[in-house]
PDB file of C-alpha atoms in Angstrom:
ATOM      1  CA  MET A   1      -9.034 -61.048  -6.822  1.00  0.00           C
ATOM      2  CA  VAL A   2      -9.146 -60.589  -3.018  1.00  0.00           C
ATOM      3  CA  LYS A   3      -7.264 -57.609  -1.624  1.00  0.00           C
ATOM      4  CA  THR A   4      -5.069 -58.260   1.358  1.00  0.00           C
ATOM      5  CA  GLN A   5      -6.095 -56.217   4.397  1.00  0.00           C
ATOM      6  CA  LEU A   6      -3.134 -54.569   6.024  1.00  0.00           C
ATOM      7  CA  PRO A   7      -3.234 -54.622   9.832  1.00  0.00           C
ATOM      8  CA  PRO A   8      -3.938 -51.242  11.386  1.00  0.00           C
ATOM      9  CA  GLN A   9      -0.876 -49.401  12.606  1.00  0.00           C
ATOM     10  CA  VAL A  10      -0.342 -50.261  16.243  1.00  0.00           C
ATOM     11  CA  LYS A  11       0.917 -47.426  18.397  1.00  0.00           C
ATOM     12  CA  PRO A  12       3.595 -48.437  20.872  1.00  0.00           C
ATOM     13  CA  PRO A  13       2.358 -48.497  24.463  1.00  0.00           C
ATOM     14  CA  LEU A  14       3.090 -45.445  26.563  1.00  0.00           C
ATOM     15  CA  PRO A  15       5.455 -45.708  29.520  1.00  0.00           C
ATOM     16  CA  PRO A  16       3.620 -46.767  32.703  1.00  0.00           C
ATOM     17  CA  GLU A  17       4.608 -43.457  34.316  1.00  0.00           C
ATOM     18  CA  VAL A  18       2.167 -41.584  32.066  1.00  0.00           C
ATOM     19  CA  LYS A  19      -1.178 -41.279  33.831  1.00  0.00           C
ATOM     20  CA  PRO A  20      -4.560 -41.799  32.109  1.00  0.00           C
ATOM     21  CA  GLY A  21      -5.916 -38.625  30.571  1.00  0.00           C
ATOM     22  CA  GLN A  22      -2.604 -36.813  30.793  1.00  0.00           C
ATOM     23  CA  SER A  23      -1.764 -34.424  27.952  1.00  0.00           C
ATOM     24  CA  LEU A  24       0.833 -36.106  25.741  1.00  0.00           C
ATOM     25  CA  PRO A  25       1.589 -32.892  23.779  1.00  0.00           C
ATOM     26  CA  LEU A  26       2.338 -31.215  27.122  1.00  0.00           C
ATOM     27  CA  LEU A  27       4.762 -33.947  28.197  1.00  0.00           C
ATOM     28  CA  GLN A  28       6.454 -33.779  24.799  1.00  0.00           C
ATOM     29  CA  ALA A  29       6.666 -29.961  24.906  1.00  0.00           C
ATOM     30  CA  LEU A  30       8.286 -30.200  28.370  1.00  0.00           C
ATOM     31  CA  HIS A  31      10.747 -32.729  26.864  1.00  0.00           C
ATOM     32  CA  ILE A  32       9.613 -35.346  29.345  1.00  0.00           C
ATOM     33  CA  LEU A  33       8.323 -37.613  26.564  1.00  0.00           C
ATOM     34  CA  THR A  34      10.121 -38.044  23.260  1.00  0.00           C
ATOM     35  CA  ARG A  35       8.140 -37.658  20.024  1.00  0.00           C
ATOM     36  CA  ASP A  36       7.719 -41.427  19.841  1.00  0.00           C
ATOM     37  CA  GLY A  37       6.304 -41.491  23.380  1.00  0.00           C
ATOM     38  CA  LYS A  38       9.330 -42.724  25.316  1.00  0.00           C
ATOM     39  CA  LEU A  39      11.057 -41.605  28.495  1.00  0.00           C
ATOM     40  CA  ASN A  40      14.788 -41.308  28.965  1.00  0.00           C
ATOM     41  CA  GLN A  41      16.353 -41.924  32.361  1.00  0.00           C
ATOM     42  CA  ASP A  42      16.695 -38.251  33.277  1.00  0.00           C
ATOM     43  CA  SER A  43      13.067 -37.532  32.344  1.00  0.00           C
ATOM     44  CA  ARG A  44      11.884 -40.563  34.315  1.00  0.00           C
ATOM     45  CA  ARG A  45      13.723 -39.264  37.390  1.00  0.00           C
ATOM     46  CA  LYS A  46      12.313 -35.752  36.968  1.00  0.00           C
ATOM     47  CA  LEU A  47       8.780 -37.026  36.389  1.00  0.00           C
ATOM     48  CA  LYS A  48       8.971 -39.304  39.412  1.00  0.00           C
ATOM     49  CA  GLN A  49       9.976 -36.375  41.594  1.00  0.00           C
ATOM     50  CA  VAL A  50       7.185 -34.111  40.298  1.00  0.00           C
ATOM     51  CA  TYR A  51       4.572 -36.882  40.603  1.00  0.00           C
ATOM     52  CA  HIS A  52       5.660 -37.528  44.162  1.00  0.00           C
ATOM     53  CA  LEU A  53       5.137 -33.857  44.969  1.00  0.00           C
ATOM     54  CA  VAL A  54       1.749 -33.902  43.215  1.00  0.00           C
ATOM     55  CA  ASN A  55       0.717 -36.773  45.493  1.00  0.00           C
ATOM     56  CA  PHE A  56       1.327 -34.507  48.485  1.00  0.00           C
ATOM     57  CA  ILE A  57      -0.447 -31.532  46.908  1.00  0.00           C
ATOM     58  CA  GLU A  58      -3.542 -33.354  45.612  1.00  0.00           C
ATOM     59  CA  PRO A  59      -5.233 -33.820  49.036  1.00  0.00           C
ATOM     60  CA  LEU A  60      -4.441 -30.185  49.873  1.00  0.00           C
ATOM     61  CA  MET A  61      -6.083 -29.036  46.648  1.00  0.00           C
ATOM     62  CA  GLN A  62      -9.072 -31.258  47.389  1.00  0.00           C
ATOM     63  CA  ALA A  63      -9.380 -29.797  50.884  1.00  0.00           C
ATOM     64  CA  VAL A  64      -9.492 -26.294  49.371  1.00  0.00           C
ATOM     65  CA  MET A  65     -11.993 -27.318  46.683  1.00  0.00           C
ATOM     66  CA  ASP A  66     -14.279 -28.848  49.304  1.00  0.00           C
ATOM     67  CA  LYS A  67     -14.758 -25.289  50.582  1.00  0.00           C
ATOM     68  CA  GLN A  68     -14.705 -23.342  47.325  1.00  0.00           C
ATOM     69  CA  THR A  69     -14.662 -23.879  43.550  1.00  0.00           C
ATOM     70  CA  GLN A  70     -11.972 -21.364  42.583  1.00  0.00           C
ATOM     71  CA  PRO A  71      -8.708 -22.380  44.276  1.00  0.00           C
ATOM     72  CA  VAL A  72      -5.607 -20.334  43.492  1.00  0.00           C
ATOM     73  CA  LEU A  73      -2.180 -21.980  43.574  1.00  0.00           C
ATOM     74  CA  VAL A  74       0.961 -19.877  43.185  1.00  0.00           C
ATOM     75  CA  ASP A  75       4.219 -21.598  42.227  1.00  0.00           C
ATOM     76  CA  HIS A  76       7.331 -19.559  43.054  1.00  0.00           C
ATOM     77  CA  GLY A  77      10.615 -19.953  41.209  1.00  0.00           C
ATOM     78  CA  ALA A  78       8.599 -21.789  38.563  1.00  0.00           C
ATOM     79  CA  GLY A  79      11.442 -22.208  36.038  1.00  0.00           C
ATOM     80  CA  LYS A  80       9.991 -24.065  33.049  1.00  0.00           C
ATOM     81  CA  SER A  81       6.846 -24.636  35.129  1.00  0.00           C
ATOM     82  CA  TYR A  82       7.007 -28.443  35.107  1.00  0.00           C
ATOM     83  CA  LEU A  83       5.195 -28.538  38.429  1.00  0.00           C
ATOM     84  CA  GLY A  84       2.563 -25.938  37.550  1.00  0.00           C
ATOM     85  CA  PHE A  85       1.702 -27.534  34.208  1.00  0.00           C
ATOM     86  CA  ILE A  86       1.435 -31.048  35.614  1.00  0.00           C
ATOM     87  CA  LEU A  87      -0.647 -29.840  38.573  1.00  0.00           C
ATOM     88  CA  TYR A  88      -3.039 -28.104  36.189  1.00  0.00           C
ATOM     89  CA  ASP A  89      -3.121 -31.106  33.841  1.00  0.00           C
ATOM     90  CA  LEU A  90      -3.812 -33.660  36.576  1.00  0.00           C
ATOM     91  CA  LEU A  91      -5.816 -31.709  39.155  1.00  0.00           C
ATOM     92  CA  LEU A  92      -7.537 -28.689  37.596  1.00  0.00           C
ATOM     93  CA  LYS A  93      -8.250 -29.003  33.877  1.00  0.00           C
ATOM     94  CA  GLN A  94     -11.211 -31.328  34.498  1.00  0.00           C
ATOM     95  CA  HIS A  95     -12.828 -28.742  36.797  1.00  0.00           C
ATOM     96  CA  ALA A  96     -14.623 -25.550  35.798  1.00  0.00           C
ATOM     97  CA  GLY A  97     -12.644 -23.389  38.229  1.00  0.00           C
ATOM     98  CA  GLY A  98      -9.222 -22.977  39.731  1.00  0.00           C
ATOM     99  CA  GLN A  99      -6.048 -21.201  38.690  1.00  0.00           C
ATOM    100  CA  VAL A 100      -2.308 -21.875  38.673  1.00  0.00           C
ATOM    101  CA  ILE A 101       0.018 -18.858  38.690  1.00  0.00           C
ATOM    102  CA  GLY A 102       3.720 -19.286  37.958  1.00  0.00           C
ATOM    103  CA  ILE A 103       6.210 -16.709  39.251  1.00  0.00           C
ATOM    104  CA  GLU A 104       9.635 -16.654  37.586  1.00  0.00           C
ATOM    105  CA  SER A 105      12.367 -14.007  37.317  1.00  0.00           C
ATOM    106  CA  ARG A 106      13.634 -15.169  33.900  1.00  0.00           C
ATOM    107  CA  GLY A 107      11.534 -13.501  31.232  1.00  0.00           C
ATOM    108  CA  GLU A 108      12.327 -15.970  28.437  1.00  0.00           C
ATOM    109  CA  LEU A 109      10.934 -18.853  30.501  1.00  0.00           C
ATOM    110  CA  ILE A 110       7.756 -16.884  31.225  1.00  0.00           C
ATOM    111  CA  GLU A 111       7.172 -16.291  27.488  1.00  0.00           C
ATOM    112  CA  LYS A 112       7.697 -19.976  26.687  1.00  0.00           C
ATOM    113  CA  SER A 113       5.304 -21.006  29.467  1.00  0.00           C
ATOM    114  CA  ARG A 114       2.634 -18.579  28.270  1.00  0.00           C
ATOM    115  CA  GLN A 115       2.941 -19.937  24.734  1.00  0.00           C
ATOM    116  CA  LEU A 116       2.744 -23.555  25.906  1.00  0.00           C
ATOM    117  CA  ALA A 117      -0.306 -22.864  28.076  1.00  0.00           C
ATOM    118  CA  GLN A 118      -2.032 -21.309  25.051  1.00  0.00           C
ATOM    119  CA  GLU A 119      -1.134 -24.267  22.827  1.00  0.00           C
ATOM    120  CA  CYS A 120      -2.496 -26.725  25.413  1.00  0.00           C
ATOM    121  CA  GLY A 121      -5.668 -24.717  26.008  1.00  0.00           C
ATOM    122  CA  PHE A 122      -4.796 -24.228  29.674  1.00  0.00           C
ATOM    123  CA  ASP A 123      -6.557 -20.885  29.901  1.00  0.00           C
ATOM    124  CA  ARG A 124      -6.550 -20.736  33.705  1.00  0.00           C
ATOM    125  CA  MET A 125      -2.775 -20.659  33.917  1.00  0.00           C
ATOM    126  CA  GLN A 126      -1.055 -17.305  34.439  1.00  0.00           C
ATOM    127  CA  PHE A 127       2.661 -16.511  34.359  1.00  0.00           C
ATOM    128  CA  GLU A 128       4.288 -13.404  35.790  1.00  0.00           C
ATOM    129  CA  HIS A 129       7.842 -12.146  35.229  1.00  0.00           C
ATOM    130  CA  LEU A 130       8.658 -11.244  38.824  1.00  0.00           C
ATOM    131  CA  THR A 131      10.971 -12.131  41.656  1.00  0.00           C
ATOM    132  CA  VAL A 132       9.267 -13.686  44.663  1.00  0.00           C
ATOM    133  CA  ALA A 133       9.801 -10.455  46.606  1.00  0.00           C
ATOM    134  CA  GLU A 134       8.262  -8.380  43.787  1.00  0.00           C
ATOM    135  CA  ALA A 135       5.257 -10.702  43.690  1.00  0.00           C
ATOM    136  CA  MET A 136       4.223  -9.531  47.167  1.00  0.00           C
ATOM    137  CA  GLN A 137       3.619  -6.028  45.786  1.00  0.00           C
ATOM    138  CA  SER A 138       2.298  -6.954  42.341  1.00  0.00           C
ATOM    139  CA  GLN A 139      -1.202  -5.874  41.346  1.00  0.00           C
ATOM    140  CA  GLN A 140      -1.308  -8.795  38.898  1.00  0.00           C
ATOM    141  CA  LEU A 141      -1.826 -11.265  41.736  1.00  0.00           C
ATOM    142  CA  PRO A 142      -4.901 -11.737  43.926  1.00  0.00           C
ATOM    143  CA  ALA A 143      -4.942 -10.387  47.474  1.00  0.00           C
ATOM    144  CA  LYS A 144      -5.413 -13.903  48.819  1.00  0.00           C
ATOM    145  CA  VAL A 145      -4.230 -17.296  47.556  1.00  0.00           C
ATOM    146  CA  ASP A 146      -4.897 -20.830  48.755  1.00  0.00           C
ATOM    147  CA  ILE A 147      -1.720 -22.812  48.123  1.00  0.00           C
ATOM    148  CA  VAL A 148       1.889 -21.651  47.740  1.00  0.00           C
ATOM    149  CA  THR A 149       4.544 -23.954  46.313  1.00  0.00           C
ATOM    150  CA  ALA A 150       8.291 -23.405  45.929  1.00  0.00           C
ATOM    151  CA  LEU A 151      10.244 -26.286  44.420  1.00  0.00           C
ATOM    152  CA  HIS A 152      14.015 -25.808  44.749  1.00  0.00           C
ATOM    153  CA  ALA A 153      13.705 -22.024  44.932  1.00  0.00           C
ATOM    154  CA  CYS A 154      17.345 -21.023  45.389  1.00  0.00           C
ATOM    155  CA  ASN A 155      18.963 -19.104  48.218  1.00  0.00           C
ATOM    156  CA  THR A 156      16.508 -16.784  49.999  1.00  0.00           C
ATOM    157  CA  ALA A 157      13.660 -17.315  47.482  1.00  0.00           C
ATOM    158  CA  THR A 158      12.167 -19.981  49.769  1.00  0.00           C
ATOM    159  CA  ASP A 159      12.100 -17.454  52.616  1.00  0.00           C
ATOM    160  CA  ASP A 160      10.441 -14.927  50.309  1.00  0.00           C
ATOM    161  CA  ALA A 161       7.873 -17.565  49.323  1.00  0.00           C
ATOM    162  CA  ILE A 162       7.062 -18.055  53.020  1.00  0.00           C
ATOM    163  CA  GLN A 163       6.607 -14.301  53.464  1.00  0.00           C
ATOM    164  CA  PHE A 164       4.393 -14.263  50.366  1.00  0.00           C
ATOM    165  CA  GLY A 165       2.274 -17.082  51.792  1.00  0.00           C
ATOM    166  CA  LEU A 166       1.923 -15.298  55.128  1.00  0.00           C
ATOM    167  CA  GLN A 167       0.932 -12.059  53.425  1.00  0.00           C
ATOM    168  CA  LYS A 168      -1.563 -13.790  51.110  1.00  0.00           C
ATOM    169  CA  GLN A 169      -3.075 -15.865  53.949  1.00  0.00           C
ATOM    170  CA  ALA A 170      -2.324 -19.158  52.218  1.00  0.00           C
ATOM    171  CA  GLN A 171      -4.079 -22.204  53.628  1.00  0.00           C
ATOM    172  CA  PHE A 172      -1.173 -24.440  52.641  1.00  0.00           C
ATOM    173  CA  MET A 173       2.498 -24.028  51.773  1.00  0.00           C
ATOM    174  CA  VAL A 174       4.542 -26.772  50.116  1.00  0.00           C
ATOM    175  CA  LEU A 175       8.273 -26.046  50.093  1.00  0.00           C
ATOM    176  CA  VAL A 176      11.286 -27.975  48.851  1.00  0.00           C
ATOM    177  CA  PRO A 177      14.181 -25.755  49.992  1.00  0.00           C
ATOM    178  CA  CYS A 178      17.300 -25.386  47.903  1.00  0.00           C
ATOM    179  CA  CYS A 179      20.704 -24.053  48.910  1.00  0.00           C
ATOM    180  CA  GLN A 180      20.679 -21.057  51.254  1.00  0.00           C
ATOM    181  CA  ALA A 181      24.064 -19.548  52.006  1.00  0.00           C
ATOM    182  CA  GLU A 182      22.950 -16.523  54.022  1.00  0.00           C
ATOM    183  CA  VAL A 183      22.773 -18.199  57.442  1.00  0.00           C
ATOM    184  CA  ALA A 184      26.063 -20.061  56.917  1.00  0.00           C
ATOM    185  CA  GLU A 185      27.796 -16.815  55.911  1.00  0.00           C
ATOM    186  CA  VAL A 186      26.639 -15.008  59.072  1.00  0.00           C
ATOM    187  CA  MET A 187      27.701 -17.994  61.187  1.00  0.00           C
ATOM    188  CA  ARG A 188      31.094 -17.875  59.498  1.00  0.00           C
ATOM    189  CA  GLN A 189      31.498 -14.181  60.304  1.00  0.00           C
ATOM    190  CA  HIS A 190      30.855 -14.789  64.013  1.00  0.00           C
ATOM    191  CA  LYS A 191      32.706 -18.105  64.292  1.00  0.00           C
ATOM    192  CA  ALA A 192      35.478 -16.928  66.608  1.00  0.00           C
ATOM    193  CA  GLU A 193      33.025 -15.207  68.930  1.00  0.00           C
ATOM    194  CA  THR A 194      30.769 -18.253  69.078  1.00  0.00           C
ATOM    195  CA  LEU A 195      33.704 -20.630  69.645  1.00  0.00           C
ATOM    196  CA  ALA A 196      34.536 -18.660  72.781  1.00  0.00           C
ATOM    197  CA  GLN A 197      30.944 -18.901  74.028  1.00  0.00           C
ATOM    198  CA  THR A 198      29.969 -22.561  73.620  1.00  0.00           C
ATOM    199  CA  PHE A 199      31.468 -25.945  72.817  1.00  0.00           C
ATOM    200  CA  LEU A 200      28.471 -26.567  70.536  1.00  0.00           C
ATOM    201  CA  SER A 201      30.141 -24.349  67.954  1.00  0.00           C
ATOM    202  CA  GLU A 202      32.309 -27.400  67.172  1.00  0.00           C
ATOM    203  CA  LEU A 203      29.272 -28.515  65.142  1.00  0.00           C
ATOM    204  CA  TRP A 204      30.134 -25.919  62.494  1.00  0.00           C
ATOM    205  CA  ARG A 205      33.815 -25.089  63.071  1.00  0.00           C
ATOM    206  CA  HIS A 206      35.002 -26.656  59.806  1.00  0.00           C
ATOM    207  CA  PRO A 207      33.888 -24.923  56.572  1.00  0.00           C
ATOM    208  CA  ILE A 208      32.001 -27.908  55.146  1.00  0.00           C
ATOM    209  CA  HIS A 209      30.194 -28.312  58.471  1.00  0.00           C
ATOM    210  CA  THR A 210      29.377 -24.595  58.490  1.00  0.00           C
ATOM    211  CA  ARG A 211      27.677 -25.006  55.121  1.00  0.00           C
ATOM    212  CA  GLU A 212      25.726 -28.124  56.063  1.00  0.00           C
ATOM    213  CA  PHE A 213      24.829 -27.002  59.573  1.00  0.00           C
ATOM    214  CA  GLY A 214      23.816 -23.592  58.201  1.00  0.00           C
ATOM    215  CA  SER A 215      21.417 -25.312  55.824  1.00  0.00           C
ATOM    216  CA  GLN A 216      19.949 -27.347  58.680  1.00  0.00           C
ATOM    217  CA  VAL A 217      19.541 -24.278  60.887  1.00  0.00           C
ATOM    218  CA  THR A 218      17.891 -22.391  58.006  1.00  0.00           C
ATOM    219  CA  ASN A 219      15.164 -24.990  57.602  1.00  0.00           C
ATOM    220  CA  VAL A 220      14.637 -25.308  61.366  1.00  0.00           C
ATOM    221  CA  LEU A 221      14.127 -21.530  61.557  1.00  0.00           C
ATOM    222  CA  ARG A 222      11.693 -21.683  58.638  1.00  0.00           C
ATOM    223  CA  CYS A 223       9.606 -24.333  60.385  1.00  0.00           C
ATOM    224  CA  LEU A 224       9.574 -22.417  63.674  1.00  0.00           C
ATOM    225  CA  GLU A 225       8.577 -19.250  61.815  1.00  0.00           C
ATOM    226  CA  LEU A 226       5.620 -21.022  60.194  1.00  0.00           C
ATOM    227  CA  GLU A 227       4.524 -22.495  63.530  1.00  0.00           C
ATOM    228  CA  ALA A 228       4.796 -19.077  65.164  1.00  0.00           C
ATOM    229  CA  HIS A 229       2.371 -17.757  62.540  1.00  0.00           C
ATOM    230  CA  GLY A 230      -0.273 -20.408  63.071  1.00  0.00           C
ATOM    231  CA  TYR A 231       0.752 -23.255  60.761  1.00  0.00           C
ATOM    232  CA  GLN A 232       0.990 -26.936  61.538  1.00  0.00           C
ATOM    233  CA  VAL A 233       4.255 -28.124  59.983  1.00  0.00           C
ATOM    234  CA  THR A 234       5.252 -31.530  58.646  1.00  0.00           C
ATOM    235  CA  VAL A 235       8.807 -32.196  57.477  1.00  0.00           C
ATOM    236  CA  THR A 236       9.423 -35.256  55.351  1.00  0.00           C
ATOM    237  CA  GLU A 237      11.467 -36.649  52.470  1.00  0.00           C
ATOM    238  CA  LEU A 238      10.550 -35.749  48.910  1.00  0.00           C
ATOM    239  CA  VAL A 239      12.172 -38.690  47.083  1.00  0.00           C
ATOM    240  CA  GLY A 240      14.984 -41.139  47.715  1.00  0.00           C
ATOM    241  CA  TRP A 241      18.464 -39.692  48.166  1.00  0.00           C
ATOM    242  CA  GLU A 242      19.538 -41.305  44.893  1.00  0.00           C
ATOM    243  CA  HIS A 243      17.422 -38.723  43.055  1.00  0.00           C
ATOM    244  CA  SER A 244      18.254 -35.459  44.797  1.00  0.00           C
ATOM    245  CA  MET A 245      20.407 -34.200  47.635  1.00  0.00           C
ATOM    246  CA  LYS A 246      18.022 -31.257  48.086  1.00  0.00           C
ATOM    247  CA  ASN A 247      15.412 -33.576  49.433  1.00  0.00           C
ATOM    248  CA  GLU A 248      13.606 -31.953  52.350  1.00  0.00           C
ATOM    249  CA  LEU A 249       9.882 -31.322  51.955  1.00  0.00           C
ATOM    250  CA  ILE A 250       8.114 -28.876  54.279  1.00  0.00           C
ATOM    251  CA  ILE A 251       4.310 -28.903  54.279  1.00  0.00           C
ATOM    252  CA  ALA A 252       2.531 -26.217  56.285  1.00  0.00           C
ATOM    253  CA  LYS A 253      -1.216 -26.143  56.999  1.00  0.00           C
ATOM    254  CA  TYR A 254      -2.803 -23.043  58.478  1.00  0.00           C
ATOM    255  CA  THR A 255      -4.685 -23.731  61.724  1.00  0.00           C
ATOM    256  CA  GLY A 256      -4.604 -20.258  63.270  1.00  0.00           C
ATOM    257  CA  GLN A 257      -2.995 -21.623  66.437  1.00  0.00           C
ATOM    258  CA  ARG A 258       0.160 -19.561  66.830  1.00  0.00           C
ATOM    259  CA  LYS A 259       2.770 -21.388  68.885  1.00  0.00           C
ATOM    260  CA  ARG A 260       4.352 -19.147  71.481  1.00  0.00           C
ATOM    261  CA  SER A 261       7.065 -21.736  72.096  1.00  0.00           C
ATOM    262  CA  ALA A 262       8.022 -21.670  68.396  1.00  0.00           C
ATOM    263  CA  ARG A 263       8.393 -17.890  68.488  1.00  0.00           C
ATOM    264  CA  GLU A 264      10.483 -18.004  71.651  1.00  0.00           C
ATOM    265  CA  ARG A 265      12.725 -20.838  70.489  1.00  0.00           C
ATOM    266  CA  GLY A 266      13.229 -19.224  67.105  1.00  0.00           C
ATOM    267  CA  GLN A 267      14.377 -16.014  68.754  1.00  0.00           C
ATOM    268  CA  GLN A 268      16.618 -17.986  71.133  1.00  0.00           C
ATOM    269  CA  LEU A 269      18.241 -19.779  68.196  1.00  0.00           C
ATOM    270  CA  LEU A 270      18.981 -16.468  66.485  1.00  0.00           C
ATOM    271  CA  GLU A 271      20.575 -15.175  69.668  1.00  0.00           C
ATOM    272  CA  GLN A 272      22.542 -18.310  70.586  1.00  0.00           C
ATOM    273  CA  LEU A 273      23.995 -18.675  67.075  1.00  0.00           C
ATOM    274  CA  ASN A 274      24.751 -14.948  66.677  1.00  0.00           C
ATOM    275  CA  LEU A 275      22.186 -14.635  63.876  1.00  0.00           C
ATOM    276  CA  THR A 276      20.225 -11.667  65.220  1.00  0.00           C
ATOM    277  CA  SER A 277      21.149  -9.680  62.095  1.00  0.00           C
ATOM    278  CA  LEU A 278      18.751 -12.031  60.277  1.00  0.00           C
ATOM    279  CA  SER A 279      15.748 -11.181  62.467  1.00  0.00           C
ATOM    280  CA  ALA A 280      14.067  -9.472  59.498  1.00  0.00           C
ATOM    281  CA  ARG A 281      14.567 -12.598  57.379  1.00  0.00           C
ATOM    282  CA  PHE A 282      12.936 -14.923  59.911  1.00  0.00           C
ATOM    283  CA  ASN A 283       9.890 -13.111  61.230  1.00  0.00           C
ATOM    284  CA  PHE A 284       8.952 -14.317  64.695  1.00  0.00           C
ATOM    285  CA  GLN A 285       6.721 -11.356  65.588  1.00  0.00           C
TER     286      GLN A 285
END
């Protein structure tokens, strides 16, 4: 009697978004992939956004690794550390050196990230329960880092990430700013005074315009600040507007060529818009 050979179990193909060699347990632990290896629409959107950012960061990481074998990347406002884990998985795990450090103020997320890194064998990932401002004084972090990232770090956390990068002499900063209400609030306080000074204040006379124009001014000041400190700045779009309204991507590369015009124009903007109380926030010295 001849036994019938059952066909081997065929695993369903993975979604095309999953890259070769990528850790499937990691993607499942981050709830990007389901247990049967599928992507839902929200996960596909999130993964597309992170991959797009990785595409910008990969050549920066390669430029650092061309000069040294132990690059240090610090991710501020890491949250669940989607970005840090995927950067490590795609860019660092195949190399003998290099470190990703996640900074997050919510302790429960730090503990979960530490556990996941241990489960995945990502032993060159480090997570610290700190605010961005606290990270500048922490002894747990190296005196110098190579790349600073801040993906949707809320309110003034993006500004703190810039200060961190300046202090740590980062070669590159990659920033996707989130909401920042501080500038808009100061503009609101001085609205009557500014209306009497210039017709340009019509650009932010209405509350919704104050909010949007304040956000625009915030990012312009950030770029001028980086240029004043010797960085070449590129501002571009992260992903299509259908994916995120917080879409601006700022990439800064240190050249050492401090732009005097950036310092002067930044200071002029603070004065013209009655924002001199924020001089400590935007450092043009």
